Structure formats: C-alpha cells, structure tokens
PDB file of C-alpha atoms in Angstrom:
ATOM      1  CA  UNK A   1       0.045   0.106   0.013  1.00 86.00           C
ATOM      2  CA  UNK A   2       1.199   3.500  -1.053  1.00 88.00           C
ATOM      3  CA  UNK A   3      -0.094   5.792   1.832  1.00 89.00           C
ATOM      4  CA  UNK A   4       0.644   9.403   2.904  1.00 84.00           C
ATOM      5  CA  UNK A   5       1.560  10.139   6.248  1.00 81.00           C
ATOM      6  CA  UNK A   6      -1.260  12.238   7.070  1.00 94.00           C
ATOM      7  CA  UNK A   7      -4.018   9.595   6.344  1.00 96.00           C
ATOM      8  CA  UNK A   8      -6.309   8.767   9.306  1.00 95.00           C
ATOM      9  CA  UNK A   9      -7.912   5.433   9.634  1.00 96.00           C
ATOM     10  CA  UNK A  10     -10.306   4.653  12.371  1.00 95.00           C
ATOM     11  CA  UNK A  11     -12.099   1.525  13.992  1.00 95.00           C
ATOM     12  CA  UNK A  12     -11.824  -1.911  12.652  1.00 95.00           C
ATOM     13  CA  UNK A  13     -11.145  -0.592   9.075  1.00 97.00           C
ATOM     14  CA  UNK A  14      -9.441  -2.923   6.269  1.00 97.00           C
ATOM     15  CA  UNK A  15      -7.794  -1.925   3.109  1.00 97.00           C
ATOM     16  CA  UNK A  16      -6.863  -4.592   0.673  1.00 98.00           C
ATOM     17  CA  UNK A  17      -3.578  -5.140  -1.315  1.00 97.00           C
ATOM     18  CA  UNK A  18      -2.001  -2.420  -3.643  1.00 97.00           C
ATOM     19  CA  UNK A  19      -4.012   0.548  -2.391  1.00 97.00           C
ATOM     20  CA  UNK A  20      -2.909   4.273  -3.105  1.00 97.00           C
ATOM     21  CA  UNK A  21      -4.234   6.430  -0.537  1.00 98.00           C
ATOM     22  CA  UNK A  22      -3.705  10.174  -0.876  1.00 97.00           C
ATOM     23  CA  UNK A  23      -3.101  13.116   1.263  1.00 96.00           C
ATOM     24  CA  UNK A  24      -5.598  14.062   3.962  1.00 97.00           C
ATOM     25  CA  UNK A  25      -7.850  10.646   3.308  1.00 98.00           C
ATOM     26  CA  UNK A  26      -9.958   9.587   6.109  1.00 97.00           C
ATOM     27  CA  UNK A  27     -11.126   5.928   6.410  1.00 98.00           C
ATOM     28  CA  UNK A  28     -13.641   4.536   8.869  1.00 97.00           C
ATOM     29  CA  UNK A  29     -14.802   8.103   9.905  1.00 97.00           C
ATOM     30  CA  UNK A  30     -16.880   7.613  12.948  1.00 96.00           C
ATOM     31  CA  UNK A  31     -20.469   8.290  12.625  1.00 95.00           C
ATOM     32  CA  UNK A  32     -22.505  10.752  14.776  1.00 93.00           C
ATOM     33  CA  UNK A  33     -23.550   8.178  17.246  1.00 93.00           C
ATOM     34  CA  UNK A  34     -19.956   6.976  17.815  1.00 93.00           C
ATOM     35  CA  UNK A  35     -18.848  10.637  18.206  1.00 90.00           C
ATOM     36  CA  UNK A  36     -21.722  11.023  20.851  1.00 92.00           C
ATOM     37  CA  UNK A  37     -20.421   7.955  22.744  1.00 89.00           C
ATOM     38  CA  UNK A  38     -17.007   9.314  22.766  1.00 87.00           C
ATOM     39  CA  UNK A  39     -18.088  12.643  24.048  1.00 89.00           C
ATOM     40  CA  UNK A  40     -20.208  11.275  26.837  1.00 90.00           C
ATOM     41  CA  UNK A  41     -17.521   8.771  27.983  1.00 88.00           C
ATOM     42  CA  UNK A  42     -14.403  10.935  27.344  1.00 86.00           C
ATOM     43  CA  UNK A  43     -12.966   8.399  25.236  1.00 86.00           C
ATOM     44  CA  UNK A  44     -10.525   8.953  22.458  1.00 85.00           C
ATOM     45  CA  UNK A  45     -11.807   8.108  19.134  1.00 88.00           C
ATOM     46  CA  UNK A  46      -8.689   6.444  18.078  1.00 83.00           C
ATOM     47  CA  UNK A  47      -8.805   4.012  20.895  1.00 82.00           C
ATOM     48  CA  UNK A  48     -12.486   3.006  20.377  1.00 89.00           C
ATOM     49  CA  UNK A  49     -13.503  -0.396  18.951  1.00 89.00           C
ATOM     50  CA  UNK A  50     -16.059  -0.056  16.296  1.00 94.00           C
ATOM     51  CA  UNK A  51     -16.843  -1.007  12.862  1.00 93.00           C
ATOM     52  CA  UNK A  52     -14.845   0.601  10.236  1.00 95.00           C
ATOM     53  CA  UNK A  53     -14.782   0.517   6.506  1.00 97.00           C
ATOM     54  CA  UNK A  54     -13.700  -2.274   4.030  1.00 98.00           C
ATOM     55  CA  UNK A  55     -12.141  -1.610   1.228  1.00 98.00           C
ATOM     56  CA  UNK A  56     -11.043  -4.085  -1.298  1.00 98.00           C
ATOM     57  CA  UNK A  57      -7.703  -4.546  -3.496  1.00 98.00           C
ATOM     58  CA  UNK A  58      -6.159  -2.078  -5.839  1.00 98.00           C
ATOM     59  CA  UNK A  59      -7.998   1.028  -4.604  1.00 98.00           C
ATOM     60  CA  UNK A  60      -6.907   4.640  -5.522  1.00 98.00           C
ATOM     61  CA  UNK A  61      -8.480   7.091  -3.130  1.00 98.00           C
ATOM     62  CA  UNK A  62      -7.413  10.608  -3.957  1.00 98.00           C
ATOM     63  CA  UNK A  63      -6.463  13.341  -1.617  1.00 97.00           C
ATOM     64  CA  UNK A  64      -9.033  14.891   1.044  1.00 97.00           C
ATOM     65  CA  UNK A  65     -11.718  12.030   0.446  1.00 98.00           C
ATOM     66  CA  UNK A  66     -13.645  10.668   3.439  1.00 98.00           C
ATOM     67  CA  UNK A  67     -15.158   7.138   3.712  1.00 98.00           C
ATOM     68  CA  UNK A  68     -17.228   6.596   6.850  1.00 98.00           C
ATOM     69  CA  UNK A  69     -17.475   3.762   9.064  1.00 97.00           C
ATOM     70  CA  UNK A  70     -19.757   0.873   8.159  1.00 97.00           C
ATOM     71  CA  UNK A  71     -18.926   1.288   4.387  1.00 98.00           C
ATOM     72  CA  UNK A  72     -18.296  -1.946   2.284  1.00 98.00           C
ATOM     73  CA  UNK A  73     -16.243  -1.322  -0.943  1.00 98.00           C
ATOM     74  CA  UNK A  74     -15.245  -4.101  -3.554  1.00 98.00           C
ATOM     75  CA  UNK A  75     -11.982  -4.074  -5.640  1.00 98.00           C
ATOM     76  CA  UNK A  76     -10.682  -1.531  -8.209  1.00 98.00           C
ATOM     77  CA  UNK A  77     -12.290   1.267  -6.534  1.00 98.00           C
ATOM     78  CA  UNK A  78     -11.272   4.688  -7.483  1.00 98.00           C
ATOM     79  CA  UNK A  79     -12.034   8.421  -6.498  1.00 98.00           C
ATOM     80  CA  UNK A  80     -11.293  11.902  -7.519  1.00 98.00           C
ATOM     81  CA  UNK A  81     -10.427  14.390  -5.016  1.00 98.00           C
ATOM     82  CA  UNK A  82     -12.693  15.404  -1.970  1.00 98.00           C
ATOM     83  CA  UNK A  83     -15.272  12.594  -2.280  1.00 98.00           C
ATOM     84  CA  UNK A  84     -17.416  11.610   0.572  1.00 98.00           C
ATOM     85  CA  UNK A  85     -18.975   8.215   1.198  1.00 98.00           C
ATOM     86  CA  UNK A  86     -21.377   8.142   4.276  1.00 98.00           C
ATOM     87  CA  UNK A  87     -22.204   5.219   6.420  1.00 98.00           C
ATOM     88  CA  UNK A  88     -24.250   2.027   5.353  1.00 98.00           C
ATOM     89  CA  UNK A  89     -23.056   2.331   1.688  1.00 98.00           C
ATOM     90  CA  UNK A  90     -22.302  -0.881  -0.111  1.00 98.00           C
ATOM     91  CA  UNK A  91     -20.336  -0.721  -3.221  1.00 98.00           C
ATOM     92  CA  UNK A  92     -19.214  -3.411  -5.757  1.00 98.00           C
ATOM     93  CA  UNK A  93     -16.275  -3.848  -7.952  1.00 98.00           C
ATOM     94  CA  UNK A  94     -14.630  -1.413 -10.499  1.00 98.00           C
ATOM     95  CA  UNK A  95     -16.568   1.598  -9.434  1.00 98.00           C
ATOM     96  CA  UNK A  96     -15.376   5.153 -10.141  1.00 98.00           C
ATOM     97  CA  UNK A  97     -16.578   8.335  -7.816  1.00 98.00           C
ATOM     98  CA  UNK A  98     -15.473  11.597  -9.273  1.00 98.00           C
ATOM     99  CA  UNK A  99     -14.135  14.672  -7.571  1.00 98.00           C
ATOM    100  CA  UNK A 100     -16.555  16.572  -5.036  1.00 98.00           C
ATOM    101  CA  UNK A 101     -19.082  13.901  -5.319  1.00 98.00           C
ATOM    102  CA  UNK A 102     -21.376  13.191  -2.144  1.00 98.00           C
ATOM    103  CA  UNK A 103     -22.906   9.764  -1.185  1.00 98.00           C
ATOM    104  CA  UNK A 104     -24.950  10.665   1.763  1.00 98.00           C
ATOM    105  CA  UNK A 105     -25.229   6.877   2.958  1.00 96.00           C
ATOM    106  CA  UNK A 106     -27.622   3.961   2.982  1.00 97.00           C
ATOM    107  CA  UNK A 107     -26.864   3.369  -0.804  1.00 98.00           C
ATOM    108  CA  UNK A 108     -26.119   0.348  -2.779  1.00 98.00           C
ATOM    109  CA  UNK A 109     -24.033   0.491  -5.760  1.00 98.00           C
ATOM    110  CA  UNK A 110     -23.360  -2.528  -7.878  1.00 98.00           C
ATOM    111  CA  UNK A 111     -20.329  -3.242 -10.375  1.00 98.00           C
ATOM    112  CA  UNK A 112     -18.806  -1.299 -13.394  1.00 98.00           C
ATOM    113  CA  UNK A 113     -20.292   1.963 -12.216  1.00 98.00           C
ATOM    114  CA  UNK A 114     -18.944   5.450 -13.179  1.00 98.00           C
ATOM    115  CA  UNK A 115     -19.986   8.392 -11.261  1.00 98.00           C
ATOM    116  CA  UNK A 116     -18.522  11.672 -12.460  1.00 98.00           C
ATOM    117  CA  UNK A 117     -17.711  14.790 -10.596  1.00 98.00           C
ATOM    118  CA  UNK A 118     -20.029  16.984  -8.369  1.00 98.00           C
ATOM    119  CA  UNK A 119     -22.767  14.453  -8.394  1.00 99.00           C
ATOM    120  CA  UNK A 120     -25.046  14.550  -5.312  1.00 98.00           C
ATOM    121  CA  UNK A 121     -26.668  11.112  -4.234  1.00 98.00           C
ATOM    122  CA  UNK A 122     -28.993  11.154  -1.175  1.00 98.00           C
ATOM    123  CA  UNK A 123     -29.839   8.395   1.322  1.00 97.00           C
ATOM    124  CA  UNK A 124     -31.794   5.276   0.249  1.00 97.00           C
ATOM    125  CA  UNK A 125     -30.545   5.057  -3.507  1.00 98.00           C
ATOM    126  CA  UNK A 126     -30.010   1.779  -5.457  1.00 98.00           C
ATOM    127  CA  UNK A 127     -27.544   1.787  -8.388  1.00 98.00           C
ATOM    128  CA  UNK A 128     -27.325  -1.341 -10.376  1.00 98.00           C
ATOM    129  CA  UNK A 129     -24.357  -2.625 -12.661  1.00 98.00           C
ATOM    130  CA  UNK A 130     -22.923  -0.690 -15.603  1.00 98.00           C
ATOM    131  CA  UNK A 131     -24.628   2.486 -14.683  1.00 98.00           C
ATOM    132  CA  UNK A 132     -23.080   6.011 -15.739  1.00 98.00           C
ATOM    133  CA  UNK A 133     -23.851   9.231 -13.910  1.00 99.00           C
ATOM    134  CA  UNK A 134     -22.800  12.422 -15.806  1.00 98.00           C
ATOM    135  CA  UNK A 135     -21.335  15.411 -13.978  1.00 98.00           C
ATOM    136  CA  UNK A 136     -23.253  17.667 -11.680  1.00 98.00           C
ATOM    137  CA  UNK A 137     -26.267  15.370 -11.772  1.00 98.00           C
ATOM    138  CA  UNK A 138     -28.818  15.446  -8.624  1.00 98.00           C
ATOM    139  CA  UNK A 139     -30.600  12.699  -7.353  1.00 98.00           C
ATOM    140  CA  UNK A 140     -33.254  13.622  -4.637  1.00 98.00           C
ATOM    141  CA  UNK A 141     -35.102  11.537  -2.016  1.00 96.00           C
ATOM    142  CA  UNK A 142     -37.658  14.059  -0.321  1.00 94.00           C
ATOM    143  CA  UNK A 143     -40.780  15.092  -2.047  1.00 89.00           C
ATOM    144  CA  UNK A 144     -41.669  17.947   0.260  1.00 88.00           C
ATOM    145  CA  UNK A 145     -38.293  19.071   2.077  1.00 87.00           C
ATOM    146  CA  UNK A 146     -38.971  19.999   5.723  1.00 82.00           C
ATOM    147  CA  UNK A 147     -42.621  20.547   5.161  1.00 85.00           C
ATOM    148  CA  UNK A 148     -43.963  16.728   5.555  1.00 83.00           C
ATOM    149  CA  UNK A 149     -42.102  13.349   6.394  1.00 78.00           C
ATOM    150  CA  UNK A 150     -42.224  11.363   3.105  1.00 74.00           C
ATOM    151  CA  UNK A 151     -39.964   8.458   3.999  1.00 84.00           C
ATOM    152  CA  UNK A 152     -36.987   9.525   2.012  1.00 92.00           C
ATOM    153  CA  UNK A 153     -37.097   7.160  -0.849  1.00 95.00           C
ATOM    154  CA  UNK A 154     -34.307   7.628  -3.459  1.00 97.00           C
ATOM    155  CA  UNK A 155     -34.293   6.874  -6.940  1.00 98.00           C
ATOM    156  CA  UNK A 156     -33.362   3.296  -8.540  1.00 98.00           C
ATOM    157  CA  UNK A 157     -31.108   3.085 -11.406  1.00 98.00           C
ATOM    158  CA  UNK A 158     -31.343   0.003 -13.197  1.00 98.00           C
ATOM    159  CA  UNK A 159     -28.660  -1.988 -14.864  1.00 98.00           C
ATOM    160  CA  UNK A 160     -27.211   0.054 -17.774  1.00 98.00           C
ATOM    161  CA  UNK A 161     -28.986   3.255 -17.091  1.00 98.00           C
ATOM    162  CA  UNK A 162     -27.142   6.606 -18.021  1.00 98.00           C
ATOM    163  CA  UNK A 163     -27.752   9.971 -16.560  1.00 98.00           C
ATOM    164  CA  UNK A 164     -26.590  13.076 -18.604  1.00 98.00           C
ATOM    165  CA  UNK A 165     -24.798  16.251 -16.972  1.00 98.00           C
ATOM    166  CA  UNK A 166     -27.089  18.384 -14.791  1.00 98.00           C
ATOM    167  CA  UNK A 167     -29.941  16.060 -14.894  1.00 98.00           C
ATOM    168  CA  UNK A 168     -32.212  15.937 -11.808  1.00 98.00           C
ATOM    169  CA  UNK A 169     -33.811  12.675 -10.866  1.00 98.00           C
ATOM    170  CA  UNK A 170     -36.961  13.210  -8.319  1.00 98.00           C
ATOM    171  CA  UNK A 171     -37.616  10.936  -5.154  1.00 97.00           C
ATOM    172  CA  UNK A 172     -38.811   7.402  -5.801  1.00 97.00           C
ATOM    173  CA  UNK A 173     -38.222   7.648  -9.763  1.00 98.00           C
ATOM    174  CA  UNK A 174     -37.053   4.372 -11.368  1.00 98.00           C
ATOM    175  CA  UNK A 175     -34.686   4.803 -14.328  1.00 98.00           C
ATOM    176  CA  UNK A 176     -35.373   1.588 -16.206  1.00 98.00           C
ATOM    177  CA  UNK A 177     -32.751  -0.923 -17.665  1.00 98.00           C
ATOM    178  CA  UNK A 178     -30.702   0.633 -20.533  1.00 98.00           C
ATOM    179  CA  UNK A 179     -32.548   3.866 -20.282  1.00 98.00           C
ATOM    180  CA  UNK A 180     -30.805   7.211 -21.031  1.00 98.00           C
ATOM    181  CA  UNK A 181     -31.621  10.623 -19.381  1.00 98.00           C
ATOM    182  CA  UNK A 182     -30.393  13.627 -21.348  1.00 98.00           C
ATOM    183  CA  UNK A 183     -28.396  16.448 -20.145  1.00 98.00           C
ATOM    184  CA  UNK A 184     -30.328  19.071 -17.978  1.00 98.00           C
ATOM    185  CA  UNK A 185     -33.385  16.761 -17.880  1.00 98.00           C
ATOM    186  CA  UNK A 186     -35.891  16.928 -15.064  1.00 98.00           C
ATOM    187  CA  UNK A 187     -37.172  13.372 -14.407  1.00 98.00           C
ATOM    188  CA  UNK A 188     -40.510  13.379 -12.725  1.00 98.00           C
ATOM    189  CA  UNK A 189     -41.961   9.882 -13.813  1.00 98.00           C
ATOM    190  CA  UNK A 190     -40.471   6.494 -14.028  1.00 98.00           C
ATOM    191  CA  UNK A 191     -38.332   6.053 -17.285  1.00 98.00           C
ATOM    192  CA  UNK A 192     -39.192   2.781 -19.109  1.00 98.00           C
ATOM    193  CA  UNK A 193     -36.304   0.492 -20.100  1.00 98.00           C
ATOM    194  CA  UNK A 194     -34.321   1.503 -23.149  1.00 98.00           C
ATOM    195  CA  UNK A 195     -35.968   4.796 -23.577  1.00 98.00           C
ATOM    196  CA  UNK A 196     -34.631   8.425 -23.678  1.00 98.00           C
ATOM    197  CA  UNK A 197     -35.839  11.048 -21.353  1.00 98.00           C
ATOM    198  CA  UNK A 198     -35.418  14.433 -22.487  1.00 98.00           C
ATOM    199  CA  UNK A 199     -36.538  17.995 -21.516  1.00 98.00           C
ATOM    200  CA  UNK A 200     -37.804  19.803 -18.441  1.00 95.00           C
ATOM    201  CA  UNK A 201     -39.867  18.209 -17.265  1.00 97.00           C
ATOM    202  CA  UNK A 202     -38.641  15.071 -19.325  1.00 98.00           C
ATOM    203  CA  UNK A 203     -40.727  13.342 -22.045  1.00 98.00           C
ATOM    204  CA  UNK A 204     -39.937   9.993 -23.382  1.00 98.00           C
ATOM    205  CA  UNK A 205     -38.736   9.291 -26.683  1.00 97.00           C
ATOM    206  CA  UNK A 206     -37.427   6.102 -28.682  1.00 96.00           C
ATOM    207  CA  UNK A 207     -33.751   5.420 -28.046  1.00 96.00           C
ATOM    208  CA  UNK A 208     -31.842   4.854 -31.395  1.00 94.00           C
ATOM    209  CA  UNK A 209     -31.247   1.145 -32.025  1.00 94.00           C
ATOM    210  CA  UNK A 210     -27.412   1.710 -32.002  1.00 94.00           C
ATOM    211  CA  UNK A 211     -27.686   2.936 -28.326  1.00 94.00           C
ATOM    212  CA  UNK A 212     -29.493  -0.154 -27.141  1.00 94.00           C
ATOM    213  CA  UNK A 213     -26.450  -1.656 -25.711  1.00 95.00           C
ATOM    214  CA  UNK A 214     -24.814  -1.716 -22.111  1.00 94.00           C
ATOM    215  CA  UNK A 215     -22.583   1.037 -21.142  1.00 96.00           C
ATOM    216  CA  UNK A 216     -18.940   0.070 -21.568  1.00 91.00           C
ATOM    217  CA  UNK A 217     -17.524   0.825 -18.230  1.00 89.00           C
TER     218      UNK A 217
END
C-alpha cells in the first residue's frame, strides 16, 4: 500500500492490497452516534473499538476524500479528490466516484459503475451494474423537504442506465434498464427500459437502435 503520512484510519477498518491512499484521506470516519458516545464517555476516538470501513484490492483514493465507518467497498475502487461516502453504503467492484461527489449513505451500488464529478446522491438510493452518472447530476429523496415526512425514498437506477450532465431525478423515480436521461433533464416519472428521457420536465422518446447496448464501463 502507498499511503501518505497524514492519512487517518479509524475503527476496525481494512484495506486490501496494492492500495494508493492520498493526502488527507480519512477511512472509517466515526458516525455521529460514535462521536456522541466518545464525548459522553471521555474516550479518544483513536482508542475506540467500532466497525470501520472495508475497502478491497487495488483502490485509488485521492486526496481529502472521506470514507465513513460501516462502508463496504469492492476491488478496483477509484475516487477523484474530496469525495465523501457516508455510512451504510455498499459498493461493488470497478466503481469510479468523481471529484467533489457526495454519497449521503444507505446506498447500494453495483459493479462497473461510473459516477462523475460534483454528483449528489442522497440516502436510500439503489444503483445497479453498468450505470453511468454524468457530472453535476442530482438525485433526490424527499418530495416535500422539511414540510412533511415522506420516507426519504431515493431513485433506483437499473442496470445500464445513463444520466446526462446536470440532470435531476426526483424521489422514488425508477430509471429503467438501459434507459438514458439527457443532459439537463428533470425526471418526474419512471423512465421505461431502453427509452430516452429528454426535456424539463422530461418526456420519453425512442432510443436509437445503436444505443441499445450496455454502457462500456
């Protein structure tokens, strides 16, 4: 493992072989509950025994990224700079998360997924295999923020779905297998498999035959 001197690793964290860990990275960052326990007991976080994060082989985690405790990540994980992955997130193999992207936790990500820079992914999202998410895309999970309790149901991105840059996906929306969402689209309804969602709000069009293939990630 190649690791900068100022990397911080907390809890029972494990990192696989051949990892590259950049400056200022935090792995196994304690959750709010763990911090509260430490504060009330006067314990030093470094001495506490709690579940950390597991990261597989051949990871490249670039500077100032933070991986919380209770995160499980497969092999060949790559990040840009300043990435945040919150607790209770499960990530498969061969996943890229771009610079300044936030995963707010309780999210499941499959294999061969590419998430570009400045993407926001809230709680309770499911992202299946071979999904592409373009830069500055926003997923949401709260229909009526602060006004009523809606259960915080995030979108589901099915196998091979693609989201264009600056697209917005509303809570609970399912983007079907192989579907594409155009850049800047606002998706307010479920996108059928292998369709194109385009516009604000999005309408559905036929996807050209040559695009009815899985993303090559």
